[in-house]
C-alpha cells in the first residue's frame, strides 16, 4: 500500500518551503530511483533542513566471509516539515528502514520503503506521517555489504606473516566522500555530529575507533562487542574503525594523552621512532595552538594496503607503512624525515581540519595547505637537526611548476561531485596553500600570524569555516584580554580598519589574500634598474605562452596580485619592502647600486625577471662571492632563471652561466637545484636519442661536478643535508655511468648478494647500489626474490625502483604485470611503479602503452580523480617531447572523453608535453652550442 501512495505523492510534502526556493526537483527534472519511482531530490548536495545530531552505529565485520553488517540510529533535527529524509548511501544493501519519535516509539510501519538514486549516491526514506519542525526523531537503518576491494569505505587489507601465512584485517578510509560506503549518513563536512560506535569482533582481534573503549560485552557464541566512548562533534569523513590483530607500543604526552603506534606483529620493532615523534609533535601543537588536544588518546596505525600517505581521522590516524614505520637497518635519513613530516602533517590536522573544518570541499586548502605548512613549522621546532626548511623551497618549486601552466586552478575552486572533490587534493591545495601561508607568516611576523590562527581555531572550534573566516580572524588584531567568555572579539575601534601597515602603506588583508586564493597562477615581477630607480611591473607568469602569441592578452586579462615584495641591494644588507598592488610601480633606492635581488630567502610566492643587465650583475656576484646571498637566495636565482628559460623570457646560456659558480657551492640546496635542471635536460635529450648533445651533456656534468662526486663517501655519516646530497649525487653519477661510481656500487651489491642479503648496506645509497645490481640478470632475479620476502616497506620501495631501472623491456613488462595482479607487488604501489618505469628511457613508451591498454582496470582500482590516477596520467606523459606523441596523448584522452573531460589532470598532461616541445624547439641548438664552448 505504501508503495502505491508513494507513486501518487505530490512533491510539496518534501519540505514545506522548499518548492518555492528552487531547492527541490520539479516534475520536469524528476530523477528516477532504481525502482522506477520519482526520486524526491535532484541536487548532488543534500537538502539542509534535516540535520544529524548523534549517530549510534553498530558494525560487525566478518573477516572470514569478508562481509559486514551494521545498524545505525541517527538522531535528527527537522528544520522544515517534511515526509522525506534524504541522505547518502553507496553500495550498501539497506535491509530495514524506520523512523522513531523521541521516545523511540515507531512512528508508523516498522519497515519503510527506501528509494535509491545511485547517480548521486543518495537514498530517500518516506515517512507517511509528516516530520514536524522542532520535534526530535530517530532514523533507524540496518544494512549489509561486502568489505570493499580497493582503498575506500570499509575495506579489507591483508598481510603475510614471516612464516608466509596470510592474515586479514578491515580498515576504513572515508575522505572525501566514502563514509557512505560504510554506513548510511549525511556525508558532507558541514553535517557535524557526535558518534557512539560499537564494534563486534572475535577475541583474537582488536577493534579500534576514534575514541577509547568504554566497555567490552561478551555475546552469545563467544563474540565480543566493544563500546567506544561518545565522540566529539565531527564530520563523517573523520570517523574511523579498524578490526585487526596488530601489536602496539604506547607512550603519554605531558598533558596526559595516550599515544599508541600499531603495526602488524612482525613489524612491531619499527614503531618506536614514530612514538617518540608523535608524542613530541602533539605536545608542540598543544603549545603552538594554545588549545589542548580534545580527545583522551591518539592512535597511529600502519595499514598494509593504503592508497595515500596518511589520513587524519580524529584520534585514529591511518598511515601507509612507509609513512609511519622506521627501521634503523633499512631506513635512510630521508625516510626518517618523511615519517616525521607525515606525522607532523596528520597531527596538525587534529586542529586544522578536525577541530575546525572547511564548510565545503572548495576550501579543502584550509585543511591541507595548513597541514602541509605546519609540517615545516612543527618539525623545524621539534627536530631542528632534520633541516626541514630546506624542503620548503622544493615544495614551493613544485607549486610553481603546476601554477605556471594555464591548466592550473585557483586555490579555492568549485567542486561538486566526488570526482571533482578528489581532484582538489592536489599540488595547488597542498603546496601552493603552504607557500602562500609561508609568505603571509613572513609578511605579518610569526607572532601576529600565530595569534591570528589561534583566534581562528578558537572561534570556529567544532564548527565549519570558509576562506574569508581565516582572513577575518588574522586581520582582527584584538589581544587575548579582549576575549570574553569564549566569545570572539570585535571591538568597535578595531572593526573600523582591520588593516596592517606594510612598507608604510595600509593594506586590507582580505583583499590582498583573495588575490592569492581566488585567482589561479603566479605573478612574474619584472625589474628594470635605472640608476637609483627600480621600475617594477607584474604580469601572469606562463610557461606555455609568450607576449608574441595571439592569445597572450586574453591569458593576461584581469590578473593582478597584491605582492609583498622584499629585496636586497649591493648597498644594503637590510631587507627592503614594497607592496605592489598595481600593474606597475617604482621604487627609489638610496644611491646607485650594482645589483638588486628580489624575493629575499624566497619567502614570497612569485618569479622575478631582471631586465637590462640585471641578470649579468647577479651572475657576476655569484662568481665573485656567492656567500653574499643566502643559500635560499642562490637556489631561488637558479630556479627563477631556468623557469624563465622555459617561458622563453631568458636565453638558456644566461641560466647555464649562472650555474657556473656551483663549483664552489657548499650548500646542498642550490647545488641540487642546479644539478637537477642539468639532469632533466639530459633525460629529455636522451629519450629523444639526440646522441651528440646527450654525450656532451653527460661529459660536462661528470667533468664539472667531478670534485663533488668524488668527495662523497658510501656511508651513513654526516648531517641530514650531507646525506641527502650523497644520495642524490651518487645516484646521478651511477646513472650517468661514471666508472668509479658503478664499480663501487657493483662491489657493494656483490658482497650483499654473497651474504644472502644479511650484511647492512649504507641506507642513503642502497637504492643506487640496488639499481646497479639490477642491470644484470642474476642481480635482478635476486632483488625480486628479496622483494618478496622483505618485512621492510622502505626496503621494498628501494628494490622496486631498482627493478624498474632495468634496461631489459621484458623485465619491465613483467614488473607492470605483477603490479596489475596485485599479489607480489601490492596495488597501492602500482602507480609509483608505472611512474618509475616511465622515467626509464627504455620504459617510457612501455608505461604509456600499458596505461592505455589497462585504463579501465586502473580507474576501477584507484577511482577517477584520485591522486594515483593523476600520478599515472601526469607521470607517464611528462616524459614526452615530440609533436607526434602529443597527438597520440590527445587522441587517447579523446577516446575516453566521458572520463577525461571530468579530469583536470589530462589538461595538465597535455600542457606539460606542449611545454617540453617548446623547450626543445627553442633550446636544443643553444644547448648544443653552449656545451661545445664549455667542454674542455
mmCIF file of N, CA and C in Angstrom, residues 226-298:
data_model
loop_
_atom_site.group_PDB
_atom_site.id
_atom_site.type_symbol
_atom_site.label_atom_id
_atom_site.label_comp_id
_atom_site.label_asym_id
_atom_site.label_seq_id
_atom_site.Cartn_x
_atom_site.Cartn_y
_atom_site.Cartn_z
ATOM 1 N N UNK A 226 32.746 -4.273 21.493
ATOM 2 C CA UNK A 226 33.401 -3.123 22.125
ATOM 3 C C UNK A 226 32.514 -1.897 21.998
ATOM 4 N N UNK A 227 32.285 -1.216 23.123
ATOM 5 C CA UNK A 227 31.523 0.032 23.115
ATOM 6 C C UNK A 227 32.518 1.177 23.317
ATOM 7 N N UNK A 228 32.568 2.090 22.374
ATOM 8 C CA UNK A 228 33.520 3.199 22.442
ATOM 9 C C UNK A 228 32.856 4.431 23.047
ATOM 10 N N UNK A 229 33.652 5.239 23.717
ATOM 11 C CA UNK A 229 33.142 6.500 24.284
ATOM 12 C C UNK A 229 32.486 7.353 23.208
ATOM 13 N N UNK A 230 31.593 8.231 23.615
ATOM 14 C CA UNK A 230 30.947 9.157 22.666
ATOM 15 C C UNK A 230 32.010 10.109 22.119
ATOM 16 N N UNK A 231 31.992 10.318 20.818
ATOM 17 C CA UNK A 231 32.985 11.199 20.195
ATOM 18 C C UNK A 231 32.612 12.670 20.384
ATOM 19 N N UNK A 232 33.554 13.539 20.076
ATOM 20 C CA UNK A 232 33.244 14.970 19.954
ATOM 21 C C UNK A 232 32.485 15.177 18.640
ATOM 22 N N UNK A 233 31.958 16.383 18.427
ATOM 23 C CA UNK A 233 31.249 16.673 17.167
ATOM 24 C C UNK A 233 32.262 16.655 16.039
ATOM 25 N N UNK A 234 31.960 15.905 14.991
ATOM 26 C CA UNK A 234 32.902 15.853 13.867
ATOM 27 C C UNK A 234 32.187 15.499 12.571
ATOM 28 N N UNK A 235 32.902 15.719 11.468
ATOM 29 C CA UNK A 235 32.372 15.415 10.136
ATOM 30 C C UNK A 235 32.499 13.920 9.859
ATOM 31 N N UNK A 236 31.640 13.421 8.962
ATOM 32 C CA UNK A 236 31.625 11.978 8.651
ATOM 33 C C UNK A 236 32.971 11.471 8.157
ATOM 34 N N UNK A 237 33.711 12.308 7.390
ATOM 35 C CA UNK A 237 34.933 11.786 6.759
ATOM 36 C C UNK A 237 36.037 11.488 7.780
ATOM 37 N N UNK A 238 35.835 11.927 9.047
ATOM 38 C CA UNK A 238 36.842 11.701 10.092
ATOM 39 C C UNK A 238 36.541 10.487 10.964
ATOM 40 N N UNK A 239 35.385 9.865 10.732
ATOM 41 C CA UNK A 239 35.039 8.656 11.500
ATOM 42 C C UNK A 239 35.966 7.521 11.041
ATOM 43 N N UNK A 240 36.385 6.668 11.981
ATOM 44 C CA UNK A 240 37.255 5.544 11.603
ATOM 45 C C UNK A 240 36.998 4.361 12.520
ATOM 46 N N UNK A 241 37.106 3.152 11.951
ATOM 47 C CA UNK A 241 37.100 1.948 12.773
ATOM 48 C C UNK A 241 37.899 0.863 12.060
ATOM 49 N N UNK A 242 38.585 0.060 12.869
ATOM 50 C CA UNK A 242 39.509 -0.947 12.333
ATOM 51 C C UNK A 242 39.386 -2.204 13.186
ATOM 52 N N UNK A 243 39.397 -3.366 12.529
ATOM 53 C CA UNK A 243 39.458 -4.641 13.256
ATOM 54 C C UNK A 243 40.687 -5.386 12.730
ATOM 55 N N UNK A 244 41.637 -5.688 13.641
ATOM 56 C CA UNK A 244 42.910 -6.269 13.202
ATOM 57 C C UNK A 244 43.530 -7.063 14.355
ATOM 58 N N UNK A 245 44.724 -7.633 14.098
ATOM 59 C CA UNK A 245 45.422 -8.367 15.177
ATOM 60 C C UNK A 245 46.814 -7.768 15.389
ATOM 61 N N UNK A 246 46.902 -6.433 15.321
ATOM 62 C CA UNK A 246 48.200 -5.757 15.378
ATOM 63 C C UNK A 246 48.738 -5.669 16.807
ATOM 64 N N UNK A 247 50.046 -5.370 16.875
ATOM 65 C CA UNK A 247 50.683 -5.087 18.166
ATOM 66 C C UNK A 247 50.954 -3.592 18.254
ATOM 67 N N UNK A 248 51.057 -3.088 19.505
ATOM 68 C CA UNK A 248 51.263 -1.645 19.639
ATOM 69 C C UNK A 248 52.316 -1.318 20.681
ATOM 70 N N UNK A 249 52.764 -0.076 20.608
ATOM 71 C CA UNK A 249 53.656 0.481 21.630
ATOM 72 C C UNK A 249 53.011 1.802 22.061
ATOM 73 N N UNK A 250 53.041 2.103 23.365
ATOM 74 C CA UNK A 250 52.275 3.252 23.879
ATOM 75 C C UNK A 250 53.150 4.172 24.718
ATOM 76 N N UNK A 251 52.874 5.461 24.628
ATOM 77 C CA UNK A 251 53.526 6.462 25.463
ATOM 78 C C UNK A 251 52.483 7.481 25.880
ATOM 79 N N UNK A 252 52.920 8.509 26.625
ATOM 80 C CA UNK A 252 51.960 9.504 27.092
ATOM 81 C C UNK A 252 52.579 10.894 26.993
ATOM 82 N N UNK A 253 51.769 11.869 26.575
ATOM 83 C CA UNK A 253 52.270 13.244 26.491
ATOM 84 C C UNK A 253 52.267 13.877 27.887
ATOM 85 N N UNK A 254 52.913 15.026 27.984
ATOM 86 C CA UNK A 254 52.997 15.710 29.285
ATOM 87 C C UNK A 254 51.619 16.154 29.778
ATOM 88 N N UNK A 255 50.636 16.236 28.850
ATOM 89 C CA UNK A 255 49.282 16.623 29.277
ATOM 90 C C UNK A 255 48.362 15.413 29.432
ATOM 91 N N UNK A 256 48.951 14.198 29.403
ATOM 92 C CA UNK A 256 48.170 13.003 29.728
ATOM 93 C C UNK A 256 47.454 12.333 28.566
ATOM 94 N N UNK A 257 47.830 12.667 27.327
ATOM 95 C CA UNK A 257 47.208 11.989 26.166
ATOM 96 C C UNK A 257 47.952 10.675 25.917
ATOM 97 N N UNK A 258 47.219 9.572 25.823
ATOM 98 C CA UNK A 258 47.845 8.281 25.490
ATOM 99 C C UNK A 258 48.073 8.198 23.985
ATOM 100 N N UNK A 259 49.313 7.970 23.596
ATOM 101 C CA UNK A 259 49.660 7.864 22.175
ATOM 102 C C UNK A 259 50.137 6.441 21.909
ATOM 103 N N UNK A 260 49.543 5.771 20.912
ATOM 104 C CA UNK A 260 49.933 4.387 20.593
ATOM 105 C C UNK A 260 50.220 4.257 19.104
ATOM 106 N N UNK A 261 51.221 3.439 18.788
ATOM 107 C CA UNK A 261 51.553 3.141 17.383
ATOM 108 C C UNK A 261 51.255 1.662 17.155
ATOM 109 N N UNK A 262 50.418 1.355 16.157
ATOM 110 C CA UNK A 262 50.044 -0.025 15.836
ATOM 111 C C UNK A 262 50.657 -0.455 14.503
ATOM 112 N N UNK A 263 51.110 -1.713 14.462
ATOM 113 C CA UNK A 263 51.628 -2.267 13.199
ATOM 114 C C UNK A 263 51.426 -3.776 13.222
ATOM 115 N N UNK A 264 51.601 -4.407 12.061
ATOM 116 C CA UNK A 264 51.488 -5.872 12.027
ATOM 117 C C UNK A 264 52.551 -6.424 12.989
ATOM 118 N N UNK A 265 52.268 -7.545 13.669
ATOM 119 C CA UNK A 265 53.157 -8.010 14.749
ATOM 120 C C UNK A 265 54.636 -8.126 14.354
ATOM 121 N N UNK A 266 54.911 -8.590 13.124
ATOM 122 C CA UNK A 266 56.314 -8.779 12.718
ATOM 123 C C UNK A 266 57.051 -7.458 12.514
ATOM 124 N N UNK A 267 56.311 -6.340 12.475
ATOM 125 C CA UNK A 267 56.970 -5.038 12.247
ATOM 126 C C UNK A 267 56.906 -4.153 13.499
ATOM 127 N N UNK A 268 56.571 -4.778 14.628
ATOM 128 C CA UNK A 268 56.421 -4.018 15.868
ATOM 129 C C UNK A 268 57.699 -3.232 16.199
ATOM 130 N N UNK A 269 58.854 -3.828 15.900
ATOM 131 C CA UNK A 269 60.135 -3.170 16.237
ATOM 132 C C UNK A 269 60.358 -1.895 15.419
ATOM 133 N N UNK A 270 59.535 -1.675 14.376
ATOM 134 C CA UNK A 270 59.708 -0.464 13.552
ATOM 135 C C UNK A 270 58.816 0.699 14.021
ATOM 136 N N UNK A 271 58.140 0.527 15.178
ATOM 137 C CA UNK A 271 57.160 1.543 15.617
ATOM 138 C C UNK A 271 57.747 2.573 16.580
ATOM 139 N N UNK A 272 58.951 2.338 17.104
ATOM 140 C CA UNK A 272 59.420 3.142 18.244
ATOM 141 C C UNK A 272 59.743 4.585 17.885
ATOM 142 N N UNK A 273 60.321 4.804 16.702
ATOM 143 C CA UNK A 273 60.629 6.193 16.337
ATOM 144 C C UNK A 273 59.336 7.012 16.179
ATOM 145 N N UNK A 274 58.333 6.402 15.563
ATOM 146 C CA UNK A 274 57.056 7.113 15.350
ATOM 147 C C UNK A 274 56.433 7.522 16.686
ATOM 148 N N UNK A 275 56.575 6.665 17.708
ATOM 149 C CA UNK A 275 56.005 7.005 19.018
ATOM 150 C C UNK A 275 56.684 8.251 19.588
ATOM 151 N N UNK A 276 58.003 8.258 19.531
ATOM 152 C CA UNK A 276 58.745 9.422 20.043
ATOM 153 C C UNK A 276 58.328 10.699 19.293
ATOM 154 N N UNK A 277 58.243 10.597 17.941
ATOM 155 C CA UNK A 277 57.909 11.776 17.124
ATOM 156 C C UNK A 277 56.472 12.240 17.393
ATOM 157 N N UNK A 278 55.546 11.288 17.487
ATOM 158 C CA UNK A 278 54.135 11.651 17.667
ATOM 159 C C UNK A 278 53.921 12.361 19.006
ATOM 160 N N UNK A 279 54.555 11.855 20.071
ATOM 161 C CA UNK A 279 54.420 12.489 21.387
ATOM 162 C C UNK A 279 54.982 13.909 21.339
ATOM 163 N N UNK A 280 56.156 14.037 20.754
ATOM 164 C CA UNK A 280 56.816 15.342 20.706
ATOM 165 C C UNK A 280 56.009 16.348 19.883
ATOM 166 N N UNK A 281 55.492 15.896 18.757
ATOM 167 C CA UNK A 281 54.744 16.802 17.860
ATOM 168 C C UNK A 281 53.393 17.195 18.461
ATOM 169 N N UNK A 282 52.726 16.226 19.119
ATOM 170 C CA UNK A 282 51.437 16.532 19.740
ATOM 171 C C UNK A 282 51.627 17.590 20.843
ATOM 172 N N UNK A 283 52.690 17.442 21.607
ATOM 173 C CA UNK A 283 52.983 18.427 22.664
ATOM 174 C C UNK A 283 53.281 19.801 22.054
ATOM 175 N N UNK A 284 54.008 19.800 20.937
ATOM 176 C CA UNK A 284 54.314 21.078 20.276
ATOM 177 C C UNK A 284 53.028 21.795 19.859
ATOM 178 N N UNK A 285 52.114 21.048 19.221
ATOM 179 C CA UNK A 285 50.892 21.681 18.706
ATOM 180 C C UNK A 285 50.000 22.208 19.833
ATOM 181 N N UNK A 286 49.923 21.480 20.939
ATOM 182 C CA UNK A 286 49.112 21.981 22.055
ATOM 183 C C UNK A 286 49.605 23.358 22.504
ATOM 184 N N UNK A 287 50.940 23.514 22.525
ATOM 185 C CA UNK A 287 51.503 24.814 22.926
ATOM 186 C C UNK A 287 51.300 25.855 21.826
ATOM 187 N N UNK A 288 51.590 25.470 20.586
ATOM 188 C CA UNK A 288 51.560 26.439 19.477
ATOM 189 C C UNK A 288 50.141 26.974 19.254
ATOM 190 N N UNK A 289 49.153 26.067 19.248
ATOM 191 C CA UNK A 289 47.766 26.476 19.008
ATOM 192 C C UNK A 289 47.092 26.972 20.291
ATOM 193 N N UNK A 290 47.768 26.730 21.438
ATOM 194 C CA UNK A 290 47.223 27.186 22.716
ATOM 195 C C UNK A 290 45.816 26.622 22.959
ATOM 196 N N UNK A 291 45.598 25.408 22.465
ATOM 197 C CA UNK A 291 44.316 24.702 22.648
ATOM 198 C C UNK A 291 44.682 23.244 22.924
ATOM 199 N N UNK A 292 44.209 22.696 24.041
ATOM 200 C CA UNK A 292 44.527 21.297 24.341
ATOM 201 C C UNK A 292 43.927 20.378 23.281
ATOM 202 N N UNK A 293 44.658 19.308 22.963
ATOM 203 C CA UNK A 293 44.103 18.243 22.110
ATOM 204 C C UNK A 293 42.861 17.698 22.820
ATOM 205 N N UNK A 294 41.701 17.664 22.135
ATOM 206 C CA UNK A 294 40.445 17.429 22.879
ATOM 207 C C UNK A 294 40.078 15.972 23.151
ATOM 208 N N UNK A 295 40.846 15.002 22.670
ATOM 209 C CA UNK A 295 40.480 13.593 22.911
ATOM 210 C C UNK A 295 41.447 12.985 23.932
ATOM 211 N N UNK A 296 41.049 11.875 24.572
ATOM 212 C CA UNK A 296 41.951 11.273 25.571
ATOM 213 C C UNK A 296 43.090 10.458 24.963
ATOM 214 N N UNK A 297 42.975 10.104 23.662
ATOM 215 C CA UNK A 297 44.033 9.270 23.075
ATOM 216 C C UNK A 297 44.253 9.631 21.614
ATOM 217 N N UNK A 298 45.420 9.229 21.121
ATOM 218 C CA UNK A 298 45.738 9.387 19.692
ATOM 219 C C UNK A 298 46.444 8.103 19.258
#
